[in-house]
Amino acid sequence: MSSLQFDNITKTFPGVKALNGVSFEARPGQVMGLLGENGAGKSTLLKILGGQYRPDGGRLVIDGQERHFHSAGDAIAAGVAIIHQELQYVPELTVAENVLLGRLPTRLGLVDHRAARRRVAEQLAAIGVDLDPAARLADLSIAQRQMVEICKAVMQDAKVIAFDEPTSSLSHRETEILFRLVKRLRAEGRTLIYISHRLEELYALCDACTIFRDGRKIVTHEVMAEVKRERLIADMVGRELQDIYDYHSRPQGPIRLEARGLHSERLPVPLSFGVRAGEVLGFFGLVGAGRSELMRLLYGADARRGGEVLLDGQPVPGGGPAAAIAAGIVLCPEDRKEQGILAHASVAENINISCRRHGLLGGVFLRHRQEAERADEFIRKLRIKTPGREQEIRLLSGGNQQKVILARWLAEPGLKVLILDEPTRGIDVGAKNEIYKIIHDVAASGCCVIVVSSELPEVLGIADRLIVMRDGRISGELPRGAASETAALALALPDRAPPAHVH
């Protein structure tokens, strides 16, 4: 198997030095964790390893041989596989076609689809994933697509495999499958790189870890188990974080938002709950419990079959998201890449896109100036890391993209309800702390905030009250004083757990 060495790697983009003299080594049979805040350079390093970027300086050495990759194909041919946070797939192709893309078996000069499906089915079964090789990627959930990407890397028989936030979309059962696979690959002597912002994962899987900050390697800890959590966080953010959740109680007013008997085609059981002004209400449940579907009903993104939404005692009129936004109800969606950002637009455009509808007096030049001032205000207030307001948002880290979406809604006059669906997915601990502070500040202003999260410690840490969902129903409610991991999981788990497979 192959060792991996980064020797003084440097990479610069316009206005940003993404990597500055990074050096470290990963050995066969080792899982090397990479830690750091969003924008620290971790994903850039993986793109150099995977042939998507070429370094401006330094050497990439695999098994003692210096490598120069000009494309992803070069990296794959050298035995490197990258599972990116932003998934790389062709949605209109099948599972089998995506897994074997570029290596599809042929018969008499034509693609042998039966052989492709058989080979992929065998590999999926070997890693414990129940998926139809003939299913289109477009028809699968994000979690299922992630498992397809993992299967693709394994079937390349790569000697060096890098995982970038692989569990950000996975359920508990799928995460267990991934953990077993990583441990199997390590036992086979492969060299593994593992990026995650979930420290418990890193402690469970990694033998060693390297920490990045602002494009530099800060330190490599050779024995992960010997490093305290507080030390890792301090190394990553450059400061001590005593309480990451920054929770503090605040006055709560009357019921501001109320759902009465909401149901839809995907949520056939009527659901009812209320949220007070100044309250942070958490929603927890396993993947598929119906949390995101309920939030989309509140926001008007999905059609209701019945029920109503009341704001300050008055029914919110129909009309989809436009009517909800006009009433003061906004949603930061679960999939920020597909549903939250305008990828090729600037940071300023992404911040201003919604509040433009209110109109600005004084003509086009004054409007541009006001939009620039608003963008600069929120870049400063939310500490958005960007070279400037005109930077394309797709070039920002995930945490900074999330802050831009938050800025868009905080710029809305008359904001009353902020709904956040997985607001910190794929975001580092420092950026999480900053987003939690924003959540508490918004609640303190009198808005009600609803936070949906698959990370139980997160909702327990920031919420005043927790609602748990299971199988499209509200299975229970826990005030902060009674909320614990044991109590929440008891409400979230089915009475009998089904076999581990991808739903």
PDB file of N, CA and C in Angstrom, residues 234-321:
ATOM      1  N   ALA A 234      -9.053  24.529  20.743  1.00  0.00           N
ATOM      2  CA  ALA A 234      -8.169  25.688  20.861  1.00  0.00           C
ATOM      3  C   ALA A 234      -7.191  25.747  19.690  1.00  0.00           C
ATOM      4  N   ASP A 235      -6.666  24.593  19.267  1.00  0.00           N
ATOM      5  CA  ASP A 235      -5.761  24.561  18.118  1.00  0.00           C
ATOM      6  C   ASP A 235      -6.470  25.013  16.842  1.00  0.00           C
ATOM      7  N   MET A 236      -7.745  24.621  16.696  1.00  0.00           N
ATOM      8  CA  MET A 236      -8.490  24.944  15.481  1.00  0.00           C
ATOM      9  C   MET A 236      -8.852  26.419  15.393  1.00  0.00           C
ATOM     10  N   VAL A 237      -9.381  26.970  16.473  1.00  0.00           N
ATOM     11  CA  VAL A 237      -9.928  28.333  16.412  1.00  0.00           C
ATOM     12  C   VAL A 237      -8.963  29.385  16.941  1.00  0.00           C
ATOM     13  N   GLY A 238      -7.866  28.945  17.566  1.00  0.00           N
ATOM     14  CA  GLY A 238      -6.886  29.898  18.070  1.00  0.00           C
ATOM     15  C   GLY A 238      -7.302  30.577  19.352  1.00  0.00           C
ATOM     16  N   ARG A 239      -8.334  30.032  20.008  1.00  0.00           N
ATOM     17  CA  ARG A 239      -8.797  30.613  21.272  1.00  0.00           C
ATOM     18  C   ARG A 239      -9.580  29.544  22.016  1.00  0.00           C
ATOM     19  N   GLU A 240      -9.797  29.753  23.293  1.00  0.00           N
ATOM     20  CA  GLU A 240     -10.589  28.828  24.096  1.00  0.00           C
ATOM     21  C   GLU A 240     -12.073  29.099  23.880  1.00  0.00           C
ATOM     22  N   LEU A 241     -12.862  28.045  23.709  1.00  0.00           N
ATOM     23  CA  LEU A 241     -14.324  28.171  23.667  1.00  0.00           C
ATOM     24  C   LEU A 241     -14.873  27.433  24.883  1.00  0.00           C
ATOM     25  N   GLN A 242     -15.272  28.207  25.891  1.00  0.00           N
ATOM     26  CA  GLN A 242     -15.721  27.583  27.131  1.00  0.00           C
ATOM     27  C   GLN A 242     -17.063  26.874  26.948  1.00  0.00           C
ATOM     28  N   ASP A 243     -17.999  27.548  26.271  1.00  0.00           N
ATOM     29  CA  ASP A 243     -19.326  26.973  26.046  1.00  0.00           C
ATOM     30  C   ASP A 243     -19.694  27.217  24.594  1.00  0.00           C
ATOM     31  N   ILE A 244     -19.553  26.202  23.779  1.00  0.00           N
ATOM     32  CA  ILE A 244     -19.780  26.374  22.350  1.00  0.00           C
ATOM     33  C   ILE A 244     -21.214  26.816  22.046  1.00  0.00           C
ATOM     34  N   TYR A 245     -22.191  26.369  22.868  1.00  0.00           N
ATOM     35  CA  TYR A 245     -23.593  26.657  22.558  1.00  0.00           C
ATOM     36  C   TYR A 245     -24.016  28.053  22.998  1.00  0.00           C
ATOM     37  N   ASP A 246     -23.292  28.658  23.935  1.00  0.00           N
ATOM     38  CA  ASP A 246     -23.529  30.047  24.336  1.00  0.00           C
ATOM     39  C   ASP A 246     -24.983  30.267  24.756  1.00  0.00           C
ATOM     40  N   TYR A 247     -25.570  29.259  25.408  1.00  0.00           N
ATOM     41  CA  TYR A 247     -26.992  29.384  25.778  1.00  0.00           C
ATOM     42  C   TYR A 247     -27.183  30.347  26.946  1.00  0.00           C
ATOM     43  N   HIS A 248     -28.205  31.178  26.838  1.00  0.00           N
ATOM     44  CA  HIS A 248     -28.648  31.999  27.971  1.00  0.00           C
ATOM     45  C   HIS A 248     -30.146  32.194  27.838  1.00  0.00           C
ATOM     46  N   SER A 249     -30.835  32.098  28.959  1.00  0.00           N
ATOM     47  CA  SER A 249     -32.288  32.243  28.931  1.00  0.00           C
ATOM     48  C   SER A 249     -32.653  33.684  28.600  1.00  0.00           C
ATOM     49  N   ARG A 250     -33.858  33.880  28.095  1.00  0.00           N
ATOM     50  CA  ARG A 250     -34.326  35.208  27.721  1.00  0.00           C
ATOM     51  C   ARG A 250     -35.840  35.267  27.936  1.00  0.00           C
ATOM     52  N   PRO A 251     -36.383  36.463  28.071  1.00  0.00           N
ATOM     53  CA  PRO A 251     -37.840  36.580  28.237  1.00  0.00           C
ATOM     54  C   PRO A 251     -38.567  36.033  27.012  1.00  0.00           C
ATOM     55  N   GLN A 252     -39.674  35.348  27.260  1.00  0.00           N
ATOM     56  CA  GLN A 252     -40.497  34.842  26.162  1.00  0.00           C
ATOM     57  C   GLN A 252     -41.877  35.471  26.225  1.00  0.00           C
ATOM     58  N   GLY A 253     -42.399  35.800  25.066  1.00  0.00           N
ATOM     59  CA  GLY A 253     -43.711  36.424  24.974  1.00  0.00           C
ATOM     60  C   GLY A 253     -44.794  35.400  24.692  1.00  0.00           C
ATOM     61  N   PRO A 254     -45.924  35.852  24.175  1.00  0.00           N
ATOM     62  CA  PRO A 254     -47.027  34.947  23.845  1.00  0.00           C
ATOM     63  C   PRO A 254     -46.715  34.095  22.626  1.00  0.00           C
ATOM     64  N   ILE A 255     -47.587  33.141  22.330  1.00  0.00           N
ATOM     65  CA  ILE A 255     -47.426  32.303  21.144  1.00  0.00           C
ATOM     66  C   ILE A 255     -47.381  33.195  19.907  1.00  0.00           C
ATOM     67  N   ARG A 256     -46.292  33.077  19.159  1.00  0.00           N
ATOM     68  CA  ARG A 256     -46.149  33.876  17.936  1.00  0.00           C
ATOM     69  C   ARG A 256     -46.541  33.066  16.703  1.00  0.00           C
ATOM     70  N   LEU A 257     -46.040  31.843  16.619  1.00  0.00           N
ATOM     71  CA  LEU A 257     -46.348  30.978  15.475  1.00  0.00           C
ATOM     72  C   LEU A 257     -47.084  29.747  15.975  1.00  0.00           C
ATOM     73  N   GLU A 258     -48.151  29.395  15.296  1.00  0.00           N
ATOM     74  CA  GLU A 258     -48.919  28.204  15.690  1.00  0.00           C
ATOM     75  C   GLU A 258     -49.296  27.398  14.453  1.00  0.00           C
ATOM     76  N   ALA A 259     -49.027  26.100  14.518  1.00  0.00           N
ATOM     77  CA  ALA A 259     -49.465  25.165  13.480  1.00  0.00           C
ATOM     78  C   ALA A 259     -50.633  24.369  14.027  1.00  0.00           C
ATOM     79  N   ARG A 260     -51.722  24.326  13.282  1.00  0.00           N
ATOM     80  CA  ARG A 260     -52.919  23.599  13.723  1.00  0.00           C
ATOM     81  C   ARG A 260     -53.289  22.548  12.684  1.00  0.00           C
ATOM     82  N   GLY A 261     -53.099  21.302  13.029  1.00  0.00           N
ATOM     83  CA  GLY A 261     -53.553  20.197  12.182  1.00  0.00           C
ATOM     84  C   GLY A 261     -52.932  20.160  10.801  1.00  0.00           C
ATOM     85  N   LEU A 262     -51.683  20.581  10.674  1.00  0.00           N
ATOM     86  CA  LEU A 262     -51.027  20.577   9.360  1.00  0.00           C
ATOM     87  C   LEU A 262     -50.818  19.151   8.871  1.00  0.00           C
ATOM     88  N   HIS A 263     -51.186  18.887   7.636  1.00  0.00           N
ATOM     89  CA  HIS A 263     -50.850  17.598   7.041  1.00  0.00           C
ATOM     90  C   HIS A 263     -50.768  17.741   5.523  1.00  0.00           C
ATOM     91  N   SER A 264     -50.101  16.767   4.914  1.00  0.00           N
ATOM     92  CA  SER A 264     -49.852  16.795   3.472  1.00  0.00           C
ATOM     93  C   SER A 264     -49.783  15.373   2.969  1.00  0.00           C
ATOM     94  N   GLU A 265     -49.480  15.234   1.687  1.00  0.00           N
ATOM     95  CA  GLU A 265     -49.343  13.894   1.113  1.00  0.00           C
ATOM     96  C   GLU A 265     -48.228  13.119   1.799  1.00  0.00           C
ATOM     97  N   ARG A 266     -47.136  13.799   2.153  1.00  0.00           N
ATOM     98  CA  ARG A 266     -45.990  13.132   2.771  1.00  0.00           C
ATOM     99  C   ARG A 266     -46.109  13.060   4.289  1.00  0.00           C
ATOM    100  N   LEU A 267     -46.961  13.896   4.881  1.00  0.00           N
ATOM    101  CA  LEU A 267     -47.211  13.879   6.330  1.00  0.00           C
ATOM    102  C   LEU A 267     -48.711  13.743   6.552  1.00  0.00           C
ATOM    103  N   PRO A 268     -49.249  12.541   6.424  1.00  0.00           N
ATOM    104  CA  PRO A 268     -50.713  12.369   6.465  1.00  0.00           C
ATOM    105  C   PRO A 268     -51.336  12.577   7.842  1.00  0.00           C
ATOM    106  N   VAL A 269     -50.559  12.471   8.931  1.00  0.00           N
ATOM    107  CA  VAL A 269     -51.094  12.638  10.280  1.00  0.00           C
ATOM    108  C   VAL A 269     -51.063  14.126  10.653  1.00  0.00           C
ATOM    109  N   PRO A 270     -52.207  14.735  11.036  1.00  0.00           N
ATOM    110  CA  PRO A 270     -52.232  16.161  11.382  1.00  0.00           C
ATOM    111  C   PRO A 270     -51.271  16.485  12.536  1.00  0.00           C
ATOM    112  N   LEU A 271     -50.518  17.563  12.384  1.00  0.00           N
ATOM    113  CA  LEU A 271     -49.503  17.966  13.351  1.00  0.00           C
ATOM    114  C   LEU A 271     -49.806  19.371  13.866  1.00  0.00           C
ATOM    115  N   SER A 272     -49.659  19.539  15.195  1.00  0.00           N
ATOM    116  CA  SER A 272     -49.937  20.829  15.818  1.00  0.00           C
ATOM    117  C   SER A 272     -48.870  21.155  16.854  1.00  0.00           C
ATOM    118  N   PHE A 273     -48.454  22.418  16.891  1.00  0.00           N
ATOM    119  CA  PHE A 273     -47.531  22.903  17.922  1.00  0.00           C
ATOM    120  C   PHE A 273     -47.505  24.419  17.849  1.00  0.00           C
ATOM    121  N   GLY A 274     -46.880  25.046  18.852  1.00  0.00           N
ATOM    122  CA  GLY A 274     -46.751  26.493  18.872  1.00  0.00           C
ATOM    123  C   GLY A 274     -45.357  26.898  19.320  1.00  0.00           C
ATOM    124  N   VAL A 275     -44.961  28.124  18.952  1.00  0.00           N
ATOM    125  CA  VAL A 275     -43.663  28.676  19.339  1.00  0.00           C
ATOM    126  C   VAL A 275     -43.885  30.096  19.853  1.00  0.00           C
ATOM    127  N   ARG A 276     -43.251  30.418  20.975  1.00  0.00           N
ATOM    128  CA  ARG A 276     -43.408  31.742  21.576  1.00  0.00           C
ATOM    129  C   ARG A 276     -42.411  32.749  21.001  1.00  0.00           C
ATOM    130  N   ALA A 277     -42.787  34.006  21.060  1.00  0.00           N
ATOM    131  CA  ALA A 277     -41.847  35.072  20.709  1.00  0.00           C
ATOM    132  C   ALA A 277     -40.655  34.992  21.662  1.00  0.00           C
ATOM    133  N   GLY A 278     -39.444  35.055  21.113  1.00  0.00           N
ATOM    134  CA  GLY A 278     -38.243  34.974  21.931  1.00  0.00           C
ATOM    135  C   GLY A 278     -37.784  33.562  22.252  1.00  0.00           C
ATOM    136  N   GLU A 279     -38.464  32.552  21.718  1.00  0.00           N
ATOM    137  CA  GLU A 279     -38.133  31.152  22.033  1.00  0.00           C
ATOM    138  C   GLU A 279     -37.304  30.532  20.907  1.00  0.00           C
ATOM    139  N   VAL A 280     -36.372  29.671  21.301  1.00  0.00           N
ATOM    140  CA  VAL A 280     -35.670  28.805  20.354  1.00  0.00           C
ATOM    141  C   VAL A 280     -36.230  27.396  20.540  1.00  0.00           C
ATOM    142  N   LEU A 281     -36.947  26.918  19.532  1.00  0.00           N
ATOM    143  CA  LEU A 281     -37.571  25.599  19.584  1.00  0.00           C
ATOM    144  C   LEU A 281     -36.762  24.639  18.719  1.00  0.00           C
ATOM    145  N   GLY A 282     -36.297  23.552  19.319  1.00  0.00           N
ATOM    146  CA  GLY A 282     -35.539  22.550  18.584  1.00  0.00           C
ATOM    147  C   GLY A 282     -36.433  21.420  18.101  1.00  0.00           C
ATOM    148  N   PHE A 283     -36.122  20.904  16.909  1.00  0.00           N
ATOM    149  CA  PHE A 283     -36.785  19.707  16.374  1.00  0.00           C
ATOM    150  C   PHE A 283     -35.723  18.644  16.151  1.00  0.00           C
ATOM    151  N   PHE A 284     -35.954  17.455  16.703  1.00  0.00           N
ATOM    152  CA  PHE A 284     -35.026  16.343  16.542  1.00  0.00           C
ATOM    153  C   PHE A 284     -35.792  15.117  16.070  1.00  0.00           C
ATOM    154  N   GLY A 285     -35.096  14.240  15.371  1.00  0.00           N
ATOM    155  CA  GLY A 285     -35.659  12.976  14.916  1.00  0.00           C
ATOM    156  C   GLY A 285     -34.661  12.312  14.001  1.00  0.00           C
ATOM    157  N   LEU A 286     -34.826  11.034  13.773  1.00  0.00           N
ATOM    158  CA  LEU A 286     -33.948  10.326  12.853  1.00  0.00           C
ATOM    159  C   LEU A 286     -34.245  10.754  11.424  1.00  0.00           C
ATOM    160  N   VAL A 287     -33.307  10.484  10.504  1.00  0.00           N
ATOM    161  CA  VAL A 287     -33.529  10.800   9.101  1.00  0.00           C
ATOM    162  C   VAL A 287     -34.803  10.103   8.635  1.00  0.00           C
ATOM    163  N   GLY A 288     -35.700  10.864   7.976  1.00  0.00           N
ATOM    164  CA  GLY A 288     -36.968  10.313   7.520  1.00  0.00           C
ATOM    165  C   GLY A 288     -38.106  10.486   8.501  1.00  0.00           C
ATOM    166  N   ALA A 289     -37.849  11.153   9.627  1.00  0.00           N
ATOM    167  CA  ALA A 289     -38.902  11.338  10.635  1.00  0.00           C
ATOM    168  C   ALA A 289     -39.950  12.345  10.197  1.00  0.00           C
ATOM    169  N   GLY A 290     -39.633  13.220   9.229  1.00  0.00           N
ATOM    170  CA  GLY A 290     -40.602  14.183   8.730  1.00  0.00           C
ATOM    171  C   GLY A 290     -40.333  15.616   9.147  1.00  0.00           C
ATOM    172  N   ARG A 291     -39.172  15.874   9.747  1.00  0.00           N
ATOM    173  CA  ARG A 291     -38.884  17.234  10.241  1.00  0.00           C
ATOM    174  C   ARG A 291     -38.821  18.249   9.108  1.00  0.00           C
ATOM    175  N   SER A 292     -38.038  17.947   8.067  1.00  0.00           N
ATOM    176  CA  SER A 292     -37.901  18.894   6.957  1.00  0.00           C
ATOM    177  C   SER A 292     -39.220  19.081   6.231  1.00  0.00           C
ATOM    178  N   GLU A 293     -39.996  18.012   6.092  1.00  0.00           N
ATOM    179  CA  GLU A 293     -41.293  18.122   5.431  1.00  0.00           C
ATOM    180  C   GLU A 293     -42.226  19.055   6.198  1.00  0.00           C
ATOM    181  N   LEU A 294     -42.180  18.983   7.529  1.00  0.00           N
ATOM    182  CA  LEU A 294     -43.012  19.867   8.342  1.00  0.00           C
ATOM    183  C   LEU A 294     -42.572  21.321   8.181  1.00  0.00           C
ATOM    184  N   MET A 295     -41.263  21.560   8.136  1.00  0.00           N
ATOM    185  CA  MET A 295     -40.776  22.932   7.962  1.00  0.00           C
ATOM    186  C   MET A 295     -41.195  23.489   6.600  1.00  0.00           C
ATOM    187  N   ARG A 296     -41.179  22.662   5.579  1.00  0.00           N
ATOM    188  CA  ARG A 296     -41.593  23.105   4.246  1.00  0.00           C
ATOM    189  C   ARG A 296     -43.081  23.425   4.208  1.00  0.00           C
ATOM    190  N   LEU A 297     -43.877  22.722   5.007  1.00  0.00           N
ATOM    191  CA  LEU A 297     -45.303  23.057   5.110  1.00  0.00           C
ATOM    192  C   LEU A 297     -45.491  24.417   5.772  1.00  0.00           C
ATOM    193  N   LEU A 298     -44.747  24.658   6.847  1.00  0.00           N
ATOM    194  CA  LEU A 298     -44.839  25.957   7.527  1.00  0.00           C
ATOM    195  C   LEU A 298     -44.483  27.093   6.577  1.00  0.00           C
ATOM    196  N   TYR A 299     -43.505  26.867   5.738  1.00  0.00           N
ATOM    197  CA  TYR A 299     -42.960  27.886   4.844  1.00  0.00           C
ATOM    198  C   TYR A 299     -43.758  28.009   3.550  1.00  0.00           C
ATOM    199  N   GLY A 300     -44.647  27.047   3.314  1.00  0.00           N
ATOM    200  CA  GLY A 300     -45.438  27.078   2.092  1.00  0.00           C
ATOM    201  C   GLY A 300     -44.749  26.487   0.882  1.00  0.00           C
ATOM    202  N   ALA A 301     -43.607  25.822   1.078  1.00  0.00           N
ATOM    203  CA  ALA A 301     -42.886  25.237  -0.056  1.00  0.00           C
ATOM    204  C   ALA A 301     -43.559  23.969  -0.567  1.00  0.00           C
ATOM    205  N   ASP A 302     -44.311  23.280   0.297  1.00  0.00           N
ATOM    206  CA  ASP A 302     -45.094  22.111  -0.098  1.00  0.00           C
ATOM    207  C   ASP A 302     -46.570  22.400   0.134  1.00  0.00           C
ATOM    208  N   ALA A 303     -47.425  21.770  -0.688  1.00  0.00           N
ATOM    209  CA  ALA A 303     -48.863  22.008  -0.596  1.00  0.00           C
ATOM    210  C   ALA A 303     -49.455  21.299   0.617  1.00  0.00           C
ATOM    211  N   ARG A 304     -50.315  21.998   1.350  1.00  0.00           N
ATOM    212  CA  ARG A 304     -51.022  21.392   2.471  1.00  0.00           C
ATOM    213  C   ARG A 304     -52.285  20.685   1.987  1.00  0.00           C
ATOM    214  N   ARG A 305     -52.614  19.587   2.657  1.00  0.00           N
ATOM    215  CA  ARG A 305     -53.901  18.948   2.443  1.00  0.00           C
ATOM    216  C   ARG A 305     -54.924  19.430   3.460  1.00  0.00           C
ATOM    217  N   GLY A 306     -54.429  20.039   4.524  1.00  0.00           N
ATOM    218  CA  GLY A 306     -55.315  20.551   5.554  1.00  0.00           C
ATOM    219  C   GLY A 306     -54.539  21.214   6.655  1.00  0.00           C
ATOM    220  N   GLY A 307     -55.261  21.899   7.538  1.00  0.00           N
ATOM    221  CA  GLY A 307     -54.636  22.592   8.642  1.00  0.00           C
ATOM    222  C   GLY A 307     -54.333  24.042   8.293  1.00  0.00           C
ATOM    223  N   GLU A 308     -53.830  24.780   9.281  1.00  0.00           N
ATOM    224  CA  GLU A 308     -53.516  26.185   9.052  1.00  0.00           C
ATOM    225  C   GLU A 308     -52.318  26.607   9.888  1.00  0.00           C
ATOM    226  N   VAL A 309     -51.711  27.710   9.464  1.00  0.00           N
ATOM    227  CA  VAL A 309     -50.608  28.325  10.171  1.00  0.00           C
ATOM    228  C   VAL A 309     -51.053  29.705  10.618  1.00  0.00           C
ATOM    229  N   LEU A 310     -50.871  29.988  11.918  1.00  0.00           N
ATOM    230  CA  LEU A 310     -51.249  31.289  12.456  1.00  0.00           C
ATOM    231  C   LEU A 310     -50.017  32.040  12.924  1.00  0.00           C
ATOM    232  N   LEU A 311     -49.990  33.325  12.657  1.00  0.00           N
ATOM    233  CA  LEU A 311     -48.901  34.188  13.094  1.00  0.00           C
ATOM    234  C   LEU A 311     -49.512  35.318  13.917  1.00  0.00           C
ATOM    235  N   ASP A 312     -49.125  35.391  15.189  1.00  0.00           N
ATOM    236  CA  ASP A 312     -49.714  36.359  16.120  1.00  0.00           C
ATOM    237  C   ASP A 312     -51.237  36.275  16.119  1.00  0.00           C
ATOM    238  N   GLY A 313     -51.735  35.026  16.036  1.00  0.00           N
ATOM    239  CA  GLY A 313     -53.170  34.780  16.112  1.00  0.00           C
ATOM    240  C   GLY A 313     -53.925  34.920  14.816  1.00  0.00           C
ATOM    241  N   GLN A 314     -53.267  35.368  13.749  1.00  0.00           N
ATOM    242  CA  GLN A 314     -53.936  35.567  12.464  1.00  0.00           C
ATOM    243  C   GLN A 314     -53.468  34.528  11.447  1.00  0.00           C
ATOM    244  N   PRO A 315     -54.402  33.954  10.662  1.00  0.00           N
ATOM    245  CA  PRO A 315     -53.998  32.957   9.668  1.00  0.00           C
ATOM    246  C   PRO A 315     -53.034  33.542   8.638  1.00  0.00           C
ATOM    247  N   VAL A 316     -51.999  32.766   8.298  1.00  0.00           N
ATOM    248  CA  VAL A 316     -51.084  33.163   7.233  1.00  0.00           C
ATOM    249  C   VAL A 316     -51.720  32.753   5.915  1.00  0.00           C
ATOM    250  N   PRO A 317     -51.930  33.696   4.991  1.00  0.00           N
ATOM    251  CA  PRO A 317     -52.596  33.342   3.733  1.00  0.00           C
ATOM    252  C   PRO A 317     -51.776  32.378   2.903  1.00  0.00           C
ATOM    253  N   GLY A 318     -52.449  31.612   2.042  1.00  0.00           N
ATOM    254  CA  GLY A 318     -51.746  30.733   1.124  1.00  0.00           C
ATOM    255  C   GLY A 318     -50.988  31.547   0.088  1.00  0.00           C
ATOM    256  N   GLY A 319     -50.286  30.862  -0.771  1.00  0.00           N
ATOM    257  CA  GLY A 319     -49.516  31.567  -1.784  1.00  0.00           C
ATOM    258  C   GLY A 319     -48.064  31.153  -1.806  1.00  0.00           C
ATOM    259  N   GLY A 320     -47.731  30.098  -1.067  1.00  0.00           N
ATOM    260  CA  GLY A 320     -46.383  29.561  -1.117  1.00  0.00           C
ATOM    261  C   GLY A 320     -45.378  30.390  -0.342  1.00  0.00           C
ATOM    262  N   PRO A 321     -44.086  30.167  -0.609  1.00  0.00           N
ATOM    263  CA  PRO A 321     -43.036  30.885   0.129  1.00  0.00           C
ATOM    264  C   PRO A 321     -43.142  32.407   0.050  1.00  0.00           C
TER     265      PRO A 321
END
